[in-house]
Every structure is written in structure tokens, then in C-alpha cells.
PDB file of C-alpha atoms in Angstrom:
ATOM      1  CA  MET E   1      94.149  71.812 106.254  1.00  0.00           C
ATOM      2  CA  PRO E   2      97.653  72.558 105.578  1.00  0.00           C
ATOM      3  CA  GLU E   3      98.914  70.226 102.195  1.00  0.00           C
ATOM      4  CA  PRO E   4     102.265  68.928 102.195  1.00  0.00           C
ATOM      5  CA  HIS E   5     103.611  68.762  98.764  1.00  0.00           C
ATOM      6  CA  GLY E   6     106.602  66.418  97.360  1.00  0.00           C
ATOM      7  CA  HIS E   7     108.222  66.337  94.027  1.00  0.00           C
ATOM      8  CA  LEU E   8     106.876  68.593  91.606  1.00  0.00           C
ATOM      9  CA  HIS E   9     105.883  66.281  88.615  1.00  0.00           C
ATOM     10  CA  ARG E  10     106.289  67.394  84.958  1.00  0.00           C
ATOM     11  CA  HIS E  11     102.899  68.290  83.218  1.00  0.00           C
ATOM     12  CA  HIS E  12     102.002  68.767  79.740  1.00  0.00           C
ATOM     13  CA  LEU E  13     100.405  71.940  79.401  1.00  0.00           C
ATOM     14  CA  LEU E  14      97.135  70.529  77.478  1.00  0.00           C
ATOM     15  CA  LEU E  15      95.914  69.928  80.607  1.00  0.00           C
ATOM     16  CA  LEU E  16      95.846  73.346  81.735  1.00  0.00           C
ATOM     17  CA  LEU E  17      93.231  74.115  79.592  1.00  0.00           C
ATOM     18  CA  PHE E  18      90.613  73.154  82.920  1.00  0.00           C
ATOM     19  CA  LEU E  19      93.257  73.160  85.506  1.00  0.00           C
ATOM     20  CA  LEU E  20      93.247  77.241  85.668  1.00  0.00           C
ATOM     21  CA  ILE E  21      89.715  77.875  85.364  1.00  0.00           C
ATOM     22  CA  THR E  22      89.219  78.644  89.352  1.00  0.00           C
ATOM     23  CA  ALA E  23      92.395  79.392  90.973  1.00  0.00           C
ATOM     24  CA  THR E  24      93.630  78.104  94.100  1.00  0.00           C
ATOM     25  CA  ASN E  25      94.276  80.739  96.878  1.00  0.00           C
ATOM     26  CA  SER E  26      95.780  83.985  96.657  1.00  0.00           C
ATOM     27  CA  ALA E  27      94.530  87.283  98.458  1.00  0.00           C
ATOM     28  CA  PRO E  28      91.276  89.149  97.744  1.00  0.00           C
ATOM     29  CA  ASP E  29      91.427  92.185  96.582  1.00  0.00           C
ATOM     30  CA  SER E  30      91.681  94.813  99.430  1.00  0.00           C
ATOM     31  CA  ALA E  31      92.039  98.311  98.386  1.00  0.00           C
ATOM     32  CA  THR E  32      90.013  99.729 100.720  1.00  0.00           C
ATOM     33  CA  THR E  33      91.892  98.013 104.079  1.00  0.00           C
ATOM     34  CA  THR E  34      93.139 100.472 106.126  1.00  0.00           C
ATOM     35  CA  ASN E  35      94.132  98.761 109.083  1.00  0.00           C
ATOM     36  CA  TYR E  36      97.673  98.329 108.632  1.00  0.00           C
ATOM     37  CA  GLN E  37      98.925  95.624 110.371  1.00  0.00           C
ATOM     38  CA  ILE E  38     102.798  96.250 111.628  1.00  0.00           C
ATOM     39  CA  PHE E  39     105.539  93.311 111.083  1.00  0.00           C
ATOM     40  CA  LYS E  40     109.165  93.019 112.914  1.00  0.00           C
ATOM     41  CA  GLU E  41     112.348  92.946 111.324  1.00  0.00           C
ATOM     42  CA  ALA E  42     113.432  89.596 109.954  1.00  0.00           C
ATOM     43  CA  PRO E  43     117.081  88.451 110.698  1.00  0.00           C
ATOM     44  CA  GLN E  44     119.370  89.281 107.767  1.00  0.00           C
ATOM     45  CA  PHE E  45     120.571  85.822 106.132  1.00  0.00           C
ATOM     46  CA  TYR E  46     123.571  85.379 103.691  1.00  0.00           C
ATOM     47  CA  ASN E  47     124.927  83.460 100.731  1.00  0.00           C
ATOM     48  CA  SER E  48     127.010  80.477 101.707  1.00  0.00           C
ATOM     49  CA  PRO E  49     130.508  80.572 100.106  1.00  0.00           C
ATOM     50  CA  ALA E  50     130.030  78.542  97.095  1.00  0.00           C
ATOM     51  CA  CYS E  51     126.820  80.950  95.893  1.00  0.00           C
ATOM     52  CA  PRO E  52     127.635  82.339  92.364  1.00  0.00           C
ATOM     53  CA  SER E  53     127.873  85.961  92.081  1.00  0.00           C
ATOM     54  CA  LEU E  54     124.951  87.368  90.180  1.00  0.00           C
ATOM     55  CA  ASP E  55     125.490  89.699  87.010  1.00  0.00           C
ATOM     56  CA  THR E  56     124.700  93.157  86.761  1.00  0.00           C
ATOM     57  CA  ASN E  57     121.037  93.273  85.664  1.00  0.00           C
ATOM     58  CA  GLU E  58     120.007  91.671  88.754  1.00  0.00           C
ATOM     59  CA  MET E  59     116.426  91.495  88.499  1.00  0.00           C
ATOM     60  CA  CYS E  60     116.900  89.762  85.515  1.00  0.00           C
ATOM     61  CA  SER E  61     119.946  87.574  86.002  1.00  0.00           C
ATOM     62  CA  HIS E  62     119.518  84.040  85.084  1.00  0.00           C
ATOM     63  CA  GLN E  63     121.843  82.767  88.116  1.00  0.00           C
ATOM     64  CA  ALA E  64     119.398  84.300  90.693  1.00  0.00           C
ATOM     65  CA  VAL E  65     115.915  82.566  91.540  1.00  0.00           C
ATOM     66  CA  HIS E  66     112.859  84.101  90.699  1.00  0.00           C
ATOM     67  CA  VAL E  67     110.149  84.302  93.106  1.00  0.00           C
ATOM     68  CA  ALA E  68     106.590  85.376  91.988  1.00  0.00           C
ATOM     69  CA  MET E  69     103.826  85.881  94.768  1.00  0.00           C
ATOM     70  CA  THR E  70     100.531  88.206  94.489  1.00  0.00           C
ATOM     71  CA  LEU E  71     100.472  90.548  97.649  1.00  0.00           C
ATOM     72  CA  ASP E  72      97.398  92.036  98.725  1.00  0.00           C
ATOM     73  CA  ALA E  73      96.905  93.902 102.634  1.00  0.00           C
ATOM     74  CA  ALA E  74      94.657  91.114 103.693  1.00  0.00           C
ATOM     75  CA  TYR E  75      97.112  88.020 103.020  1.00  0.00           C
ATOM     76  CA  LEU E  76     100.288  90.386 103.856  1.00  0.00           C
ATOM     77  CA  ARG E  77     100.573  88.324 107.154  1.00  0.00           C
ATOM     78  CA  GLY E  78     100.627  85.113 104.924  1.00  0.00           C
ATOM     79  CA  SER E  79     103.057  86.641 102.279  1.00  0.00           C
ATOM     80  CA  MET E  80     105.618  87.775 105.051  1.00  0.00           C
ATOM     81  CA  ALA E  81     105.601  84.394 106.585  1.00  0.00           C
ATOM     82  CA  ALA E  82     106.132  82.928 103.488  1.00  0.00           C
ATOM     83  CA  ILE E  83     109.097  85.064 102.385  1.00  0.00           C
ATOM     84  CA  PHE E  84     111.003  84.480 105.696  1.00  0.00           C
ATOM     85  CA  SER E  85     110.391  80.724 105.013  1.00  0.00           C
ATOM     86  CA  VAL E  86     111.946  80.875 101.649  1.00  0.00           C
ATOM     87  CA  LEU E  87     115.075  82.999 102.724  1.00  0.00           C
ATOM     88  CA  GLN E  88     115.411  81.010 105.936  1.00  0.00           C
ATOM     89  CA  HIS E  89     116.144  77.981 104.166  1.00  0.00           C
ATOM     90  CA  SER E  90     117.826  79.172 101.317  1.00  0.00           C
ATOM     91  CA  SER E  91     121.509  78.306 100.952  1.00  0.00           C
ATOM     92  CA  CYS E  92     121.623  81.543  98.471  1.00  0.00           C
ATOM     93  CA  PRO E  93     119.338  83.834  99.815  1.00  0.00           C
ATOM     94  CA  GLN E  94     120.956  86.935  98.851  1.00  0.00           C
ATOM     95  CA  ASN E  95     120.298  85.456  95.036  1.00  0.00           C
ATOM     96  CA  ILE E  96     116.541  85.781  95.333  1.00  0.00           C
ATOM     97  CA  ARG E  97     114.692  87.891  93.774  1.00  0.00           C
ATOM     98  CA  PHE E  98     111.080  88.273  94.436  1.00  0.00           C
ATOM     99  CA  HIS E  99     108.756  89.787  91.767  1.00  0.00           C
ATOM    100  CA  PHE E 100     105.481  90.669  93.725  1.00  0.00           C
ATOM    101  CA  ILE E 101     101.820  91.539  91.784  1.00  0.00           C
ATOM    102  CA  PRO E 102      99.417  93.598  93.829  1.00  0.00           C
ATOM    103  CA  SER E 103      96.278  95.031  92.335  1.00  0.00           C
ATOM    104  CA  SER E 104      96.783  98.304  90.289  1.00  0.00           C
ATOM    105  CA  THR E 105      94.277 100.313  92.835  1.00  0.00           C
ATOM    106  CA  ALA E 106      96.253  98.983  96.381  1.00  0.00           C
ATOM    107  CA  ASN E 107      98.620 100.851  98.115  1.00  0.00           C
ATOM    108  CA  HIS E 108     101.655 100.370  96.578  1.00  0.00           C
ATOM    109  CA  HIS E 109     103.617 102.589  99.039  1.00  0.00           C
ATOM    110  CA  HIS E 110     102.232 100.971 101.810  1.00  0.00           C
ATOM    111  CA  LEU E 111     103.294  97.958 100.626  1.00  0.00           C
ATOM    112  CA  ARG E 112     106.746  98.238  99.353  1.00  0.00           C
ATOM    113  CA  LEU E 113     107.165 100.060 102.799  1.00  0.00           C
ATOM    114  CA  THR E 114     106.250  96.999 105.087  1.00  0.00           C
ATOM    115  CA  ILE E 115     108.257  94.693 103.066  1.00  0.00           C
ATOM    116  CA  SER E 116     111.237  96.981 103.390  1.00  0.00           C
ATOM    117  CA  ARG E 117     111.225  97.271 107.027  1.00  0.00           C
ATOM    118  CA  SER E 118     111.109  93.798 107.764  1.00  0.00           C
ATOM    119  CA  PHE E 119     113.389  92.510 104.970  1.00  0.00           C
ATOM    120  CA  PRO E 120     115.756  95.726 104.247  1.00  0.00           C
ATOM    121  CA  SER E 121     118.183  94.153 102.001  1.00  0.00           C
ATOM    122  CA  LEU E 122     115.669  92.108  99.986  1.00  0.00           C
ATOM    123  CA  LYS E 123     115.673  92.556  95.959  1.00  0.00           C
ATOM    124  CA  PHE E 124     112.221  92.612  94.848  1.00  0.00           C
ATOM    125  CA  GLN E 125     109.841  94.539  92.046  1.00  0.00           C
ATOM    126  CA  ILE E 126     106.402  95.127  92.127  1.00  0.00           C
ATOM    127  CA  TYR E 127     104.437  94.843  88.904  1.00  0.00           C
ATOM    128  CA  PRO E 128     100.620  96.367  89.455  1.00  0.00           C
ATOM    129  CA  TYR E 129      97.928  94.044  88.030  1.00  0.00           C
ATOM    130  CA  ASP E 130      95.083  95.974  86.267  1.00  0.00           C
ATOM    131  CA  SER E 131      92.334  93.196  86.945  1.00  0.00           C
ATOM    132  CA  SER E 132      89.658  94.815  84.869  1.00  0.00           C
ATOM    133  CA  LYS E 133      90.247  92.347  82.108  1.00  0.00           C
ATOM    134  CA  VAL E 134      89.366  89.379  84.185  1.00  0.00           C
ATOM    135  CA  SER E 135      86.793  90.302  86.266  1.00  0.00           C
ATOM    136  CA  GLY E 136      84.227  89.876  83.860  1.00  0.00           C
ATOM    137  CA  LEU E 137      85.095  86.390  83.351  1.00  0.00           C
ATOM    138  CA  ILE E 138      85.099  84.999  86.865  1.00  0.00           C
ATOM    139  CA  SER E 139      82.636  82.457  87.597  1.00  0.00           C
ATOM    140  CA  THR E 140      81.260  81.650  90.919  1.00  0.00           C
ATOM    141  CA  SER E 141      83.548  79.322  92.843  1.00  0.00           C
ATOM    142  CA  ILE E 142      82.987  76.921  96.109  1.00  0.00           C
ATOM    143  CA  ARG E 143      84.422  79.815  98.264  1.00  0.00           C
ATOM    144  CA  SER E 144      83.998  83.618  97.632  1.00  0.00           C
ATOM    145  CA  ALA E 145      87.725  84.202  98.072  1.00  0.00           C
ATOM    146  CA  LEU E 146      88.341  82.385  95.271  1.00  0.00           C
ATOM    147  CA  ASP E 147      86.320  84.749  93.041  1.00  0.00           C
ATOM    148  CA  CYS E 148      88.984  87.591  93.550  1.00  0.00           C
ATOM    149  CA  PRO E 149      90.497  89.141  90.367  1.00  0.00           C
ATOM    150  CA  LEU E 150      94.045  89.262  92.130  1.00  0.00           C
ATOM    151  CA  ASN E 151      93.440  85.182  92.058  1.00  0.00           C
ATOM    152  CA  TYR E 152      94.241  85.084  88.280  1.00  0.00           C
ATOM    153  CA  ALA E 153      97.052  87.354  88.336  1.00  0.00           C
ATOM    154  CA  ARG E 154      99.014  83.963  88.353  1.00  0.00           C
ATOM    155  CA  ASN E 155      97.844  83.208  84.552  1.00  0.00           C
ATOM    156  CA  TYR E 156      99.285  86.592  83.535  1.00  0.00           C
ATOM    157  CA  LEU E 157     102.705  86.242  84.594  1.00  0.00           C
ATOM    158  CA  ALA E 158     104.271  85.775  81.720  1.00  0.00           C
ATOM    159  CA  ASN E 159     102.935  89.396  80.728  1.00  0.00           C
ATOM    160  CA  LEU E 160     103.297  91.196  83.859  1.00  0.00           C
ATOM    161  CA  LEU E 161     107.051  89.914  84.476  1.00  0.00           C
ATOM    162  CA  PRO E 162     109.999  91.537  82.682  1.00  0.00           C
ATOM    163  CA  PRO E 163     110.402  89.552  79.069  1.00  0.00           C
ATOM    164  CA  CYS E 164     114.298  88.788  80.297  1.00  0.00           C
ATOM    165  CA  LEU E 165     112.631  86.328  82.630  1.00  0.00           C
ATOM    166  CA  SER E 166     112.557  82.595  81.840  1.00  0.00           C
ATOM    167  CA  ARG E 167     111.431  81.179  84.693  1.00  0.00           C
ATOM    168  CA  VAL E 168     110.238  81.729  87.860  1.00  0.00           C
ATOM    169  CA  VAL E 169     108.464  79.997  90.862  1.00  0.00           C
ATOM    170  CA  TYR E 170     105.179  80.941  91.677  1.00  0.00           C
ATOM    171  CA  LEU E 171     103.833  80.918  95.420  1.00  0.00           C
ATOM    172  CA  ASP E 172     100.839  81.462  97.160  1.00  0.00           C
ATOM    173  CA  SER E 173     100.537  83.368  99.832  1.00  0.00           C
ATOM    174  CA  ASP E 174      99.629  80.842 102.509  1.00  0.00           C
ATOM    175  CA  LEU E 175     102.556  78.521 102.681  1.00  0.00           C
ATOM    176  CA  VAL E 176     106.118  78.342 104.020  1.00  0.00           C
ATOM    177  CA  LEU E 177     109.017  76.609 102.905  1.00  0.00           C
ATOM    178  CA  VAL E 178     110.942  73.587 104.842  1.00  0.00           C
ATOM    179  CA  ASP E 179     113.419  73.364 102.134  1.00  0.00           C
ATOM    180  CA  ASP E 180     115.976  75.015  99.775  1.00  0.00           C
ATOM    181  CA  ILE E 181     113.757  76.723  97.236  1.00  0.00           C
ATOM    182  CA  ALA E 182     116.594  76.480  94.795  1.00  0.00           C
ATOM    183  CA  LYS E 183     116.244  72.643  94.652  1.00  0.00           C
ATOM    184  CA  LEU E 184     112.112  73.365  93.461  1.00  0.00           C
ATOM    185  CA  ALA E 185     113.572  76.483  91.025  1.00  0.00           C
ATOM    186  CA  ALA E 186     115.689  73.595  88.929  1.00  0.00           C
ATOM    187  CA  THR E 187     112.676  71.474  88.721  1.00  0.00           C
ATOM    188  CA  PRO E 188     113.480  69.663  85.133  1.00  0.00           C
ATOM    189  CA  LEU E 189     110.767  70.300  82.815  1.00  0.00           C
ATOM    190  CA  GLY E 190     112.296  68.372  79.617  1.00  0.00           C
ATOM    191  CA  ASP E 191     111.892  69.366  76.122  1.00  0.00           C
ATOM    192  CA  ARG E 192     108.647  70.159  76.041  1.00  0.00           C
ATOM    193  CA  SER E 193     106.587  71.252  79.755  1.00  0.00           C
ATOM    194  CA  VAL E 194     105.980  74.679  80.498  1.00  0.00           C
ATOM    195  CA  LEU E 195     105.536  74.132  84.217  1.00  0.00           C
ATOM    196  CA  ALA E 196     105.816  71.895  86.772  1.00  0.00           C
ATOM    197  CA  ALA E 197     103.319  71.772  89.858  1.00  0.00           C
ATOM    198  CA  PRO E 198     102.203  69.066  92.469  1.00  0.00           C
ATOM    199  CA  GLU E 199      99.986  66.927  90.631  1.00  0.00           C
ATOM    200  CA  TYR E 200      96.911  64.434  91.608  1.00  0.00           C
ATOM    201  CA  CYS E 201      95.994  61.490  89.416  1.00  0.00           C
ATOM    202  CA  ASN E 202      93.576  59.292  91.957  1.00  0.00           C
ATOM    203  CA  ALA E 203      90.632  62.281  91.427  1.00  0.00           C
ATOM    204  CA  ASN E 204      87.260  61.149  90.272  1.00  0.00           C
ATOM    205  CA  PHE E 205      87.065  63.442  87.047  1.00  0.00           C
ATOM    206  CA  THR E 206      83.389  62.344  86.730  1.00  0.00           C
ATOM    207  CA  SER E 207      82.148  64.394  89.217  1.00  0.00           C
ATOM    208  CA  TYR E 208      84.726  67.533  88.983  1.00  0.00           C
ATOM    209  CA  PHE E 209      82.952  68.376  85.734  1.00  0.00           C
ATOM    210  CA  THR E 210      79.320  69.196  84.874  1.00  0.00           C
ATOM    211  CA  PRO E 211      76.803  66.983  82.934  1.00  0.00           C
ATOM    212  CA  THR E 212      77.060  69.699  80.189  1.00  0.00           C
ATOM    213  CA  PHE E 213      80.495  68.823  80.073  1.00  0.00           C
ATOM    214  CA  TRP E 214      80.146  65.433  79.284  1.00  0.00           C
ATOM    215  CA  SER E 215      77.045  65.529  77.166  1.00  0.00           C
ATOM    216  CA  ASN E 216      79.262  67.690  74.455  1.00  0.00           C
ATOM    217  CA  PRO E 217      81.035  65.233  72.366  1.00  0.00           C
ATOM    218  CA  THR E 218      83.698  67.991  71.568  1.00  0.00           C
ATOM    219  CA  LEU E 219      84.655  68.622  75.139  1.00  0.00           C
ATOM    220  CA  SER E 220      84.118  65.469  76.664  1.00  0.00           C
ATOM    221  CA  LEU E 221      86.778  63.837  73.736  1.00  0.00           C
ATOM    222  CA  THR E 222      89.430  66.319  75.632  1.00  0.00           C
ATOM    223  CA  PHE E 223      90.207  63.105  77.997  1.00  0.00           C
ATOM    224  CA  ALA E 224      89.943  60.386  75.550  1.00  0.00           C
ATOM    225  CA  GLY E 225      93.204  58.430  75.789  1.00  0.00           C
ATOM    226  CA  ARG E 226      94.807  60.316  78.237  1.00  0.00           C
ATOM    227  CA  LYS E 227      95.690  59.745  82.182  1.00  0.00           C
ATOM    228  CA  ALA E 228      93.474  62.487  83.808  1.00  0.00           C
ATOM    229  CA  CYS E 229      95.427  64.767  86.637  1.00  0.00           C
ATOM    230  CA  TYR E 230      95.421  68.098  87.864  1.00  0.00           C
ATOM    231  CA  PHE E 231      97.352  69.714  90.113  1.00  0.00           C
ATOM    232  CA  ASN E 232      97.538  72.888  92.800  1.00  0.00           C
ATOM    233  CA  THR E 233      98.082  76.082  90.781  1.00  0.00           C
ATOM    234  CA  GLY E 234      99.406  77.602  94.329  1.00  0.00           C
ATOM    235  CA  VAL E 235     102.991  76.339  93.577  1.00  0.00           C
ATOM    236  CA  MET E 236     104.379  76.038  90.001  1.00  0.00           C
ATOM    237  CA  VAL E 237     107.830  76.041  88.372  1.00  0.00           C
ATOM    238  CA  ILE E 238     107.127  78.056  84.998  1.00  0.00           C
ATOM    239  CA  ASP E 239     109.166  78.396  82.160  1.00  0.00           C
ATOM    240  CA  LEU E 240     107.748  81.951  81.112  1.00  0.00           C
ATOM    241  CA  GLN E 241     109.779  81.882  77.607  1.00  0.00           C
ATOM    242  CA  ARG E 242     107.291  78.699  76.370  1.00  0.00           C
ATOM    243  CA  TRP E 243     104.410  80.031  78.148  1.00  0.00           C
ATOM    244  CA  ARG E 244     104.169  83.043  75.682  1.00  0.00           C
ATOM    245  CA  GLN E 245     105.467  81.056  72.600  1.00  0.00           C
ATOM    246  CA  GLY E 246     102.413  78.820  73.335  1.00  0.00           C
ATOM    247  CA  ASP E 247     100.018  82.156  74.130  1.00  0.00           C
ATOM    248  CA  TYR E 248      98.847  79.794  77.246  1.00  0.00           C
ATOM    249  CA  THR E 249      97.195  83.326  78.616  1.00  0.00           C
ATOM    250  CA  THR E 250      94.836  83.519  75.686  1.00  0.00           C
ATOM    251  CA  LYS E 251      94.086  79.886  76.003  1.00  0.00           C
ATOM    252  CA  ILE E 252      92.901  79.897  79.379  1.00  0.00           C
ATOM    253  CA  ILE E 253      90.993  83.051  78.639  1.00  0.00           C
ATOM    254  CA  GLU E 254      89.098  81.338  76.192  1.00  0.00           C
ATOM    255  CA  TRP E 255      88.585  78.483  78.723  1.00  0.00           C
ATOM    256  CA  MET E 256      87.048  80.942  81.648  1.00  0.00           C
ATOM    257  CA  GLU E 257      85.222  82.445  78.654  1.00  0.00           C
ATOM    258  CA  LEU E 258      83.658  78.974  78.320  1.00  0.00           C
ATOM    259  CA  GLN E 259      82.861  78.444  81.675  1.00  0.00           C
ATOM    260  CA  LYS E 260      81.039  81.446  82.064  1.00  0.00           C
ATOM    261  CA  ARG E 261      78.833  80.749  79.454  1.00  0.00           C
ATOM    262  CA  MET E 262      78.212  76.370  79.854  1.00  0.00           C
ATOM    263  CA  ARG E 263      79.058  75.731  83.779  1.00  0.00           C
ATOM    264  CA  ILE E 264      81.631  73.214  82.651  1.00  0.00           C
ATOM    265  CA  TYR E 265      83.567  72.570  85.826  1.00  0.00           C
ATOM    266  CA  GLU E 266      82.417  72.488  89.475  1.00  0.00           C
ATOM    267  CA  GLY E 267      85.347  72.218  91.729  1.00  0.00           C
ATOM    268  CA  LEU E 268      85.333  70.085  94.707  1.00  0.00           C
ATOM    269  CA  CYS E 269      87.849  69.352  97.923  1.00  0.00           C
ATOM    270  CA  ARG E 270      90.630  66.785  97.800  1.00  0.00           C
ATOM    271  CA  ASN E 271      92.853  64.909 100.463  1.00  0.00           C
ATOM    272  CA  LEU E 272      95.937  66.335 101.468  1.00  0.00           C
ATOM    273  CA  HIS E 273      99.233  64.766  99.304  1.00  0.00           C
ATOM    274  CA  PRO E 274     101.029  61.990 100.332  1.00  0.00           C
ATOM    275  CA  GLY E 275     105.253  61.894 100.272  1.00  0.00           C
ATOM    276  CA  PRO E 276     108.437  63.668 101.280  1.00  0.00           C
ATOM    277  CA  VAL E 277     107.561  67.757 102.648  1.00  0.00           C
ATOM    278  CA  SER E 278     109.477  70.308 100.778  1.00  0.00           C
ATOM    279  CA  LEU E 279     106.584  72.883 101.663  1.00  0.00           C
ATOM    280  CA  LEU E 280     103.644  72.743 103.648  1.00  0.00           C
ATOM    281  CA  HIS E 281     100.451  75.045 101.971  1.00  0.00           C
ATOM    282  CA  TRP E 282      97.354  75.638 103.870  1.00  0.00           C
ATOM    283  CA  SER E 283      95.093  75.469 100.782  1.00  0.00           C
ATOM    284  CA  GLY E 284      92.009  75.282 102.294  1.00  0.00           C
ATOM    285  CA  LYS E 285      89.388  78.089 103.646  1.00  0.00           C
ATOM    286  CA  GLY E 286      90.988  77.766 107.212  1.00  0.00           C
ATOM    287  CA  LYS E 287      94.444  80.090 107.725  1.00  0.00           C
ATOM    288  CA  PRO E 288      96.758  79.470 110.120  1.00  0.00           C
ATOM    289  CA  TRP E 289      96.927  82.841 111.309  1.00  0.00           C
ATOM    290  CA  VAL E 290      93.287  83.076 111.789  1.00  0.00           C
ATOM    291  CA  ARG E 291      92.969  80.107 113.683  1.00  0.00           C
ATOM    292  CA  LEU E 292      96.076  81.357 115.648  1.00  0.00           C
ATOM    293  CA  ASP E 293      94.847  84.444 116.907  1.00  0.00           C
ATOM    294  CA  ALA E 294      91.492  82.808 117.745  1.00  0.00           C
ATOM    295  CA  ASN E 295      93.387  79.919 120.042  1.00  0.00           C
ATOM    296  CA  ARG E 296      91.652  76.964 117.884  1.00  0.00           C
ATOM    297  CA  PRO E 297      95.213  76.330 115.641  1.00  0.00           C
ATOM    298  CA  CYS E 298      95.027  72.747 113.629  1.00  0.00           C
ATOM    299  CA  PRO E 299      98.178  70.670 114.995  1.00  0.00           C
ATOM    300  CA  LEU E 300     100.214  71.736 112.485  1.00  0.00           C
ATOM    301  CA  ASP E 301      99.464  75.448 112.341  1.00  0.00           C
ATOM    302  CA  ALA E 302     102.426  75.187 114.967  1.00  0.00           C
ATOM    303  CA  LEU E 303     104.799  74.954 111.550  1.00  0.00           C
ATOM    304  CA  TRP E 304     103.547  77.827 110.535  1.00  0.00           C
ATOM    305  CA  ALA E 305     103.982  80.068 113.769  1.00  0.00           C
ATOM    306  CA  PRO E 306     107.623  80.166 114.257  1.00  0.00           C
ATOM    307  CA  TYR E 307     107.618  82.562 110.193  1.00  0.00           C
ATOM    308  CA  ASP E 308     105.228  84.627 111.617  1.00  0.00           C
ATOM    309  CA  LEU E 309     106.439  88.492 111.608  1.00  0.00           C
ATOM    310  CA  LEU E 310     103.504  89.648 113.313  1.00  0.00           C
ATOM    311  CA  GLN E 311     104.360  92.595 116.008  1.00  0.00           C
ATOM    312  CA  THR E 312     101.817  91.760 118.487  1.00  0.00           C
ATOM    313  CA  PRO E 313     100.127  94.829 120.691  1.00  0.00           C
ATOM    314  CA  PHE E 314     102.287  93.453 123.771  1.00  0.00           C
ATOM    315  CA  ALA E 315     105.283  93.627 121.889  1.00  0.00           C
ATOM    316  CA  LEU E 316     104.667  96.710 120.528  1.00  0.00           C
ATOM    317  CA  GLU E 317     104.036  98.091 124.163  1.00  0.00           C
ATOM    318  CA  SER E 318     107.369  97.213 125.625  1.00  0.00           C
TER     319      SER E 318
END
């Protein structure tokens, strides 16, 4: 089911210790995929007159909006739609810089060529992700698609992206923007917060964590005196400098190691998030392009369809 996200709320990083143990939605590693899809060229989008001019080091410009996404052949159709939606709704599309993270074993040449053909003017860089370090830390989850190493690349963004980048918007491949991404990128983080994400504070955390967790005095005290909330890691605005200073990648790895040893976290499905809609995130198992191809779409899949750049066989023949 698609998930309409409203405002991104500031979130204290102490809650990260659980929330990134199991990632949400990204692409499975499909280095063996050989049936390449063909995509149409998207329209060219131009800056409005009020857009600032970027400095010479464009991929590190602090005036640009920096977007990070994982990239994989299996979810490439979703990624292309997400990129298209970001550009279409931006007032300064030429000031957006994309940072793509594929598996180190993926066909980088094909991914680069596919993106360049559909978005000839897009400014982007590719950063290969070596998943060997995280592979042994992954615990089985409620969906096999979440067990792929590339899902955990978001935890390593501060290490993968250039040190010159101070803030980035991370987006999953199964969403579309329906508002200017500059608003999202400008989400206030205050003096201490490391990231902003859509948070949910009505969950029953008793059922999220295992009896092993609750019976351990040290672990169960994690929630003492706190209002328990969690967030979806498929949409995040991250202060990379604060992340690096806090060494939060190492902290997440430690909790992943604990989850691997003790199974403290189960993970459950949740309801849609109410509120104003800035983007739609199909964060569940079913993806809109799969249902559309099968002629069994959900009603809200029609909102994703206009961003689909896949070249159909009929169009190719004509």
C-alpha cells in the first residue's frame, strides 16, 4: 500500500539504535540480471529565474539539493519514476545533484547509460557499495526482499558520499514526489538532530520487540522515560557531518550484531500515515509497476503511472 508522507519531524538519534536494524525498501542485489529494460527520454526541465547559480564544484555545492538513492536493475523502473517525479515538481531542477549507490557487482556502465539516455542533462555520480562487510550481519526479516545487502547501504552514506557533502535527502526507489524537493531538503534539524524522517508514535512497542529484549534489564531500559516512536528509513534528510561526528554507522553495526545474536526485534506492518501529502511511498511488498503490469492495480497506483518511463513493446514497434 502506498504511504502518503506529511511533514518530516525531527528525531533524536538515540532512537536510531533500533530503527535501522531492519531497513525498509530498496532494491535487491541483481548483478546477474540480463534482461535490460528500455526507458523513454524524459522531458527537459529548467530552473526558474529565481534559482541560485551554483559554484564551480557542482557535485559538492552547498546550494544544490543533493539526493541519494540506491540503484539496482531489479528496481530500476521505480528509480526512474522517482527521479522523474523529483525533477518535474522542482522549481530548480537543474540545481539537483543525484548520488546513486549500486552494488559493487552491478553493471555500472549499463546503469549510467540508462540514466543518461532518459535524463541527458542530469548531474549525477555513482558510488559502488561493497556489501561484503554487512552481509554477515543481516538477520532474516518479515520479507525476503529486505534481507538484501543493498538495503543497508543507507546506513553507510556518510562513508560512501564525498566528505564535502554536509546534507543529503535519501529516497527509496518505490516512491514519487508530488512537491518541491527543496522543501524537503530544507527541513530544520535544529542544533542536535542528525536526521529528519516521517515518524510514527502510536505503535505498540511491546509487540515489536521480543521477550528476549524485554527480559534483559539493560536493553529494556532503552525506553525508560521516553516517548517511543519509530520512523521509516525510506525517506530521510541527513546531516552527514553530524552523522560522521557521532559515528552512527558503527553504532548501527553494533545493534545489527546484537540482533544477529539475540533476535531482539521482530518488525511488523503498520497503517498509513495521515496528514498532508508531499510524496507517496509504496513501502509494502506490492509495487505499483508490478500490479499495473498484471492489470491488478490498487486505486492509488494510478498516481504512480504518469511517472513510469518504461518503453513498452507496443511503443518500440511503432
